[in-house]
């Protein structure tokens, strides 16, 4: 190799090294799920936990969880998460939603709720960190995958993985049904059934399409509960991602 070629090679390697150093670390899809921890008000030390995830659209950011789980939160609930650098972080709801006593907007026909993250100027570091692990709205599917499609549910069943170092649990399963209208406490609810049945604390967790690249993040639904009989839990229930996609799109379209 002559001196000119060697110089070009050195320059190329330096350029690649510089570009790599400036690029933010990639985030595996499973690490985009967060945990909401709520300590019971009063003398009880009981802590309830649910899973959640963030969706970004048009420079806006939304926290999404199960509707029944959102009802248990309060201003002192903590959102616990793993940031883009892999560090454990947390922020209270009254920091993420300082102007709203109840930030949650529950869907009328499905068991999920959304809340727009809007911290004050001096707390924008949380907005940046959460945006970095959020999922683009376009990645929330609008069609139900076919039966037997392989999926991955990420969350914090029984609170597992929700302590430092934060590490969400991932369970592999399969879509078991088409979208089916089922009776609920508030009317008729669209549900997708899947396997396996999962533990309490997973509610609000995103359900991803199983893909080869761990950085790919296509959401097909959100875990909201189980169906069971006298012998135990049988199937998991998912809120279709198309409804979450629609709710966030309409929220962005309706608010300037």
Short mmCIF file of C-alpha atoms in Angstrom, two decimals:
data_model
loop_
_atom_site.label_atom_id
_atom_site.label_comp_id
_atom_site.label_asym_id
_atom_site.label_seq_id
_atom_site.Cartn_x
_atom_site.Cartn_y
_atom_site.Cartn_z
CA UNK A 1 0.00 0.00 0.00
CA UNK A 2 1.47 3.39 -0.98
CA UNK A 3 1.53 6.44 1.29
CA UNK A 4 -1.45 8.09 -0.44
CA UNK A 5 -3.65 5.02 -0.04
CA UNK A 6 -2.66 4.66 3.60
CA UNK A 7 -3.60 8.28 4.29
CA UNK A 8 -6.99 7.81 2.68
CA UNK A 9 -7.60 4.66 4.75
CA UNK A 10 -6.65 6.42 7.99
CA UNK A 11 -8.96 9.34 7.13
CA UNK A 12 -11.82 6.95 6.36
CA UNK A 13 -11.37 5.09 9.65
CA UNK A 14 -11.28 8.36 11.60
CA UNK A 15 -14.46 9.53 9.87
CA UNK A 16 -16.28 6.28 10.65
CA UNK A 17 -15.12 6.38 14.28
CA UNK A 18 -16.32 9.96 14.63
CA UNK A 19 -19.72 9.15 13.13
CA UNK A 20 -20.12 6.13 15.39
CA UNK A 21 -19.21 8.15 18.47
CA UNK A 22 -21.80 10.82 17.66
CA UNK A 23 -24.66 8.39 17.02
CA UNK A 24 -26.90 7.69 20.03
CA UNK A 25 -27.03 4.08 21.27
CA UNK A 26 -29.71 1.97 19.65
CA UNK A 27 -32.63 0.90 21.84
CA UNK A 28 -33.97 -2.63 21.76
CA UNK A 29 -37.76 -2.65 21.41
CA UNK A 30 -38.28 -4.41 24.74
CA UNK A 31 -36.50 -1.62 26.64
CA UNK A 32 -39.08 0.90 25.42
CA UNK A 33 -41.60 -0.29 28.01
CA UNK A 34 -41.77 1.64 31.30
CA UNK A 35 -43.27 0.88 34.70
CA UNK A 36 -45.69 3.10 36.66
CA UNK A 37 -45.40 2.58 40.41
CA UNK A 38 -48.05 3.94 42.78
CA UNK A 39 -47.85 3.91 46.56
CA UNK A 40 -51.24 3.77 48.26
CA UNK A 41 -52.18 7.02 49.95
CA UNK A 42 -52.63 6.78 53.72
CA UNK A 43 -50.98 4.41 56.17
CA UNK A 44 -50.68 1.45 53.80
CA UNK A 45 -47.32 0.74 52.20
CA UNK A 46 -48.95 -1.15 49.34
CA UNK A 47 -47.42 -0.37 45.95
CA UNK A 48 -49.29 -1.12 42.73
CA UNK A 49 -47.42 -1.44 39.46
CA UNK A 50 -48.39 -1.48 35.82
CA UNK A 51 -46.58 -1.36 32.51
CA UNK A 52 -46.76 1.46 29.95
CA UNK A 53 -45.05 2.80 26.85
CA UNK A 54 -44.55 6.09 25.04
CA UNK A 55 -45.61 7.15 21.55
CA UNK A 56 -44.30 10.18 19.67
CA UNK A 57 -46.03 12.07 16.88
CA UNK A 58 -45.50 15.55 15.44
CA UNK A 59 -42.97 16.43 18.17
CA UNK A 60 -45.52 15.48 20.83
CA UNK A 61 -45.21 12.66 23.33
CA UNK A 62 -47.90 10.44 24.87
CA UNK A 63 -47.78 7.98 27.74
CA UNK A 64 -50.03 4.96 27.15
CA UNK A 65 -51.22 2.37 29.66
CA UNK A 66 -54.25 0.22 30.48
CA UNK A 67 -57.36 2.19 31.41
CA UNK A 68 -57.94 0.28 34.64
CA UNK A 69 -54.29 0.82 35.57
CA UNK A 70 -54.50 4.58 34.97
CA UNK A 71 -57.37 4.76 37.50
CA UNK A 72 -54.97 3.63 40.24
CA UNK A 73 -52.34 6.33 39.64
CA UNK A 74 -51.97 9.65 41.43
CA UNK A 75 -49.77 12.74 41.25
CA UNK A 76 -47.01 10.97 43.20
CA UNK A 77 -46.92 7.88 40.97
CA UNK A 78 -43.48 7.29 39.50
CA UNK A 79 -42.65 6.40 35.91
CA UNK A 80 -39.62 4.13 36.12
CA UNK A 81 -37.65 3.56 32.93
CA UNK A 82 -34.37 2.59 31.31
CA UNK A 83 -32.97 5.53 29.33
CA UNK A 84 -31.24 5.35 25.96
CA UNK A 85 -27.87 4.96 27.69
CA UNK A 86 -29.14 1.99 29.70
CA UNK A 87 -29.36 3.89 33.01
CA UNK A 88 -32.28 3.49 35.42
CA UNK A 89 -34.37 6.67 35.74
CA UNK A 90 -37.67 7.80 37.23
CA UNK A 91 -40.01 10.80 37.20
CA UNK A 92 -43.22 11.56 39.07
CA UNK A 93 -46.45 12.12 37.17
CA UNK A 94 -46.72 15.63 38.63
CA UNK A 95 -43.44 16.44 36.86
CA UNK A 96 -44.49 14.96 33.52
CA UNK A 97 -48.00 16.47 33.71
CA UNK A 98 -47.64 19.58 35.92
CA UNK A 99 -50.80 21.34 34.73
CA UNK A 100 -53.28 18.48 35.00
CA UNK A 101 -54.69 16.89 38.15
CA UNK A 102 -55.83 13.92 36.07
CA UNK A 103 -53.87 13.76 32.80
CA UNK A 104 -55.43 10.52 31.57
CA UNK A 105 -57.89 10.38 28.69
CA UNK A 106 -59.61 7.00 28.74
CA UNK A 107 -60.94 5.45 25.58
CA UNK A 108 -64.70 4.95 25.54
CA UNK A 109 -64.72 1.43 24.11
CA UNK A 110 -61.33 -0.04 25.00
CA UNK A 111 -59.32 -0.52 28.18
CA UNK A 112 -56.51 1.95 27.53
CA UNK A 113 -55.71 5.55 28.41
CA UNK A 114 -53.32 8.15 26.99
CA UNK A 115 -51.78 11.27 28.54
CA UNK A 116 -49.65 13.89 26.81
CA UNK A 117 -46.25 14.42 28.44
CA UNK A 118 -45.62 18.15 28.91
CA UNK A 119 -43.08 18.94 31.67
CA UNK A 120 -42.14 22.49 32.49
CA UNK A 121 -39.12 24.10 30.84
CA UNK A 122 -36.67 23.23 33.63
CA UNK A 123 -37.73 19.55 33.47
CA UNK A 124 -37.29 19.04 29.73
CA UNK A 125 -34.57 16.45 30.35
CA UNK A 126 -37.38 13.97 31.09
CA UNK A 127 -39.11 14.81 27.84
CA UNK A 128 -35.85 14.18 25.94
CA UNK A 129 -35.10 10.91 27.71
CA UNK A 130 -38.61 9.56 27.25
CA UNK A 131 -38.79 10.66 23.63
CA UNK A 132 -35.57 8.73 22.96
CA UNK A 133 -37.23 5.46 24.08
CA UNK A 134 -40.65 6.22 22.58
CA UNK A 135 -42.26 4.53 19.59
CA UNK A 136 -43.26 6.52 16.48
CA UNK A 137 -47.01 6.57 15.89
CA UNK A 138 -46.48 5.04 12.44
CA UNK A 139 -45.14 1.92 14.19
CA UNK A 140 -48.51 1.22 15.80
CA UNK A 141 -50.20 -1.22 13.46
CA UNK A 142 -53.70 -0.59 12.12
CA UNK A 143 -54.34 -4.19 11.05
CA UNK A 144 -54.64 -7.27 13.27
CA UNK A 145 -51.95 -9.88 12.53
CA UNK A 146 -53.17 -13.30 11.47
CA UNK A 147 -53.69 -16.12 13.94
CA UNK A 148 -50.49 -17.93 15.00
CA UNK A 149 -48.40 -14.79 14.32
CA UNK A 150 -45.43 -14.73 16.69
CA UNK A 151 -45.47 -11.84 19.17
CA UNK A 152 -43.51 -10.53 22.17
CA UNK A 153 -45.15 -8.93 25.21
CA UNK A 154 -42.89 -6.65 27.24
CA UNK A 155 -43.67 -5.46 30.75
CA UNK A 156 -43.20 -5.90 34.48
CA UNK A 157 -45.27 -8.90 35.63
CA UNK A 158 -45.42 -8.96 39.44
CA UNK A 159 -43.01 -6.01 39.37
CA UNK A 160 -40.18 -8.19 38.09
CA UNK A 161 -37.49 -6.08 36.44
CA UNK A 162 -38.76 -2.79 37.87
CA UNK A 163 -35.87 -2.22 40.29
CA UNK A 164 -32.41 -0.86 39.53
CA UNK A 165 -31.08 -1.92 37.08
CA UNK A 166 -34.36 -1.64 35.14
CA UNK A 167 -34.85 -4.63 32.84
CA UNK A 168 -38.33 -5.39 31.41
CA UNK A 169 -39.50 -8.98 31.13
CA UNK A 170 -40.26 -10.26 27.61
CA UNK A 171 -42.60 -13.19 26.95
CA UNK A 172 -42.92 -14.80 23.52
CA UNK A 173 -46.38 -15.91 22.41
CA UNK A 174 -48.76 -16.04 19.47
CA UNK A 175 -51.90 -14.29 18.26
CA UNK A 176 -54.82 -16.65 18.90
CA UNK A 177 -57.82 -14.86 17.39
CA UNK A 178 -59.07 -12.21 15.05
CA UNK A 179 -60.30 -8.97 16.65
CA UNK A 180 -63.46 -9.95 18.52
CA UNK A 181 -66.17 -7.78 20.09
CA UNK A 182 -66.61 -8.83 23.72
CA UNK A 183 -68.84 -7.69 26.58
CA UNK A 184 -67.19 -5.42 29.16
CA UNK A 185 -68.24 -3.29 32.14
CA UNK A 186 -68.71 -0.29 29.84
CA UNK A 187 -70.22 -1.97 26.78
CA UNK A 188 -68.73 -3.86 23.87
CA UNK A 189 -64.94 -3.96 23.77
CA UNK A 190 -62.74 -4.96 20.78
CA UNK A 191 -60.26 -7.60 21.96
CA UNK A 192 -57.51 -9.73 20.39
CA UNK A 193 -56.76 -12.95 22.26
CA UNK A 194 -53.25 -14.35 22.45
CA UNK A 195 -51.03 -16.80 24.30
CA UNK A 196 -49.73 -17.21 26.92
CA UNK A 197 -51.68 -15.89 29.91
CA UNK A 198 -49.51 -13.40 31.82
CA UNK A 199 -49.24 -12.14 35.39
CA UNK A 200 -50.56 -8.99 37.04
CA UNK A 201 -48.36 -5.95 36.42
CA UNK A 202 -48.11 -6.58 32.68
CA UNK A 203 -51.25 -4.50 32.01
CA UNK A 204 -50.34 -1.58 29.76
CA UNK A 205 -47.35 -3.32 28.24
CA UNK A 206 -46.84 -3.12 24.46
CA UNK A 207 -47.15 -6.27 22.37
CA UNK A 208 -44.61 -6.29 19.56
CA UNK A 209 -44.51 -8.18 16.32
CA UNK A 210 -41.62 -10.64 16.63
CA UNK A 211 -38.92 -9.44 14.24
CA UNK A 212 -35.31 -10.48 13.65
CA UNK A 213 -33.81 -7.08 14.45
CA UNK A 214 -34.15 -6.22 18.17
CA UNK A 215 -34.29 -2.53 17.26
CA UNK A 216 -37.43 -2.95 15.13
CA UNK A 217 -40.54 -2.00 17.10
CA UNK A 218 -43.92 -2.74 15.52
CA UNK A 219 -46.74 -2.65 18.07
CA UNK A 220 -49.76 -4.87 17.38
CA UNK A 221 -51.61 -4.35 20.65
CA UNK A 222 -51.42 -3.64 24.37
CA UNK A 223 -51.85 -6.21 27.13
CA UNK A 224 -54.95 -5.51 29.26
CA UNK A 225 -55.72 -8.76 31.11
CA UNK A 226 -56.60 -12.44 30.98
CA UNK A 227 -59.61 -14.68 30.47
CA UNK A 228 -59.98 -17.57 32.89
CA UNK A 229 -62.28 -20.25 34.23
CA UNK A 230 -62.41 -22.27 37.43
CA UNK A 231 -59.17 -24.03 36.57
CA UNK A 232 -57.18 -20.83 36.03
CA UNK A 233 -56.05 -18.29 33.44
CA UNK A 234 -56.28 -19.38 29.81
CA UNK A 235 -55.57 -16.53 27.37
CA UNK A 236 -54.29 -12.97 27.40
CA UNK A 237 -56.38 -10.05 26.14
CA UNK A 238 -54.98 -7.28 23.96
CA UNK A 239 -56.37 -3.86 23.11
CA UNK A 240 -55.83 -3.49 19.34
CA UNK A 241 -53.05 -1.05 18.47
CA UNK A 242 -55.25 0.50 15.77
CA UNK A 243 -57.41 2.08 18.48
CA UNK A 244 -54.39 3.58 20.25
CA UNK A 245 -53.08 4.83 16.90
CA UNK A 246 -56.44 6.45 16.17
CA UNK A 247 -56.76 8.06 19.62
CA UNK A 248 -53.32 9.70 19.45
CA UNK A 249 -53.78 10.81 15.83
CA UNK A 250 -57.13 12.40 16.70
CA UNK A 251 -55.66 14.07 19.77
CA UNK A 252 -52.91 15.64 17.65
CA UNK A 253 -55.38 16.68 14.96
CA UNK A 254 -57.80 18.20 17.43
CA UNK A 255 -55.29 20.21 19.47
CA UNK A 256 -53.20 22.86 17.69
#
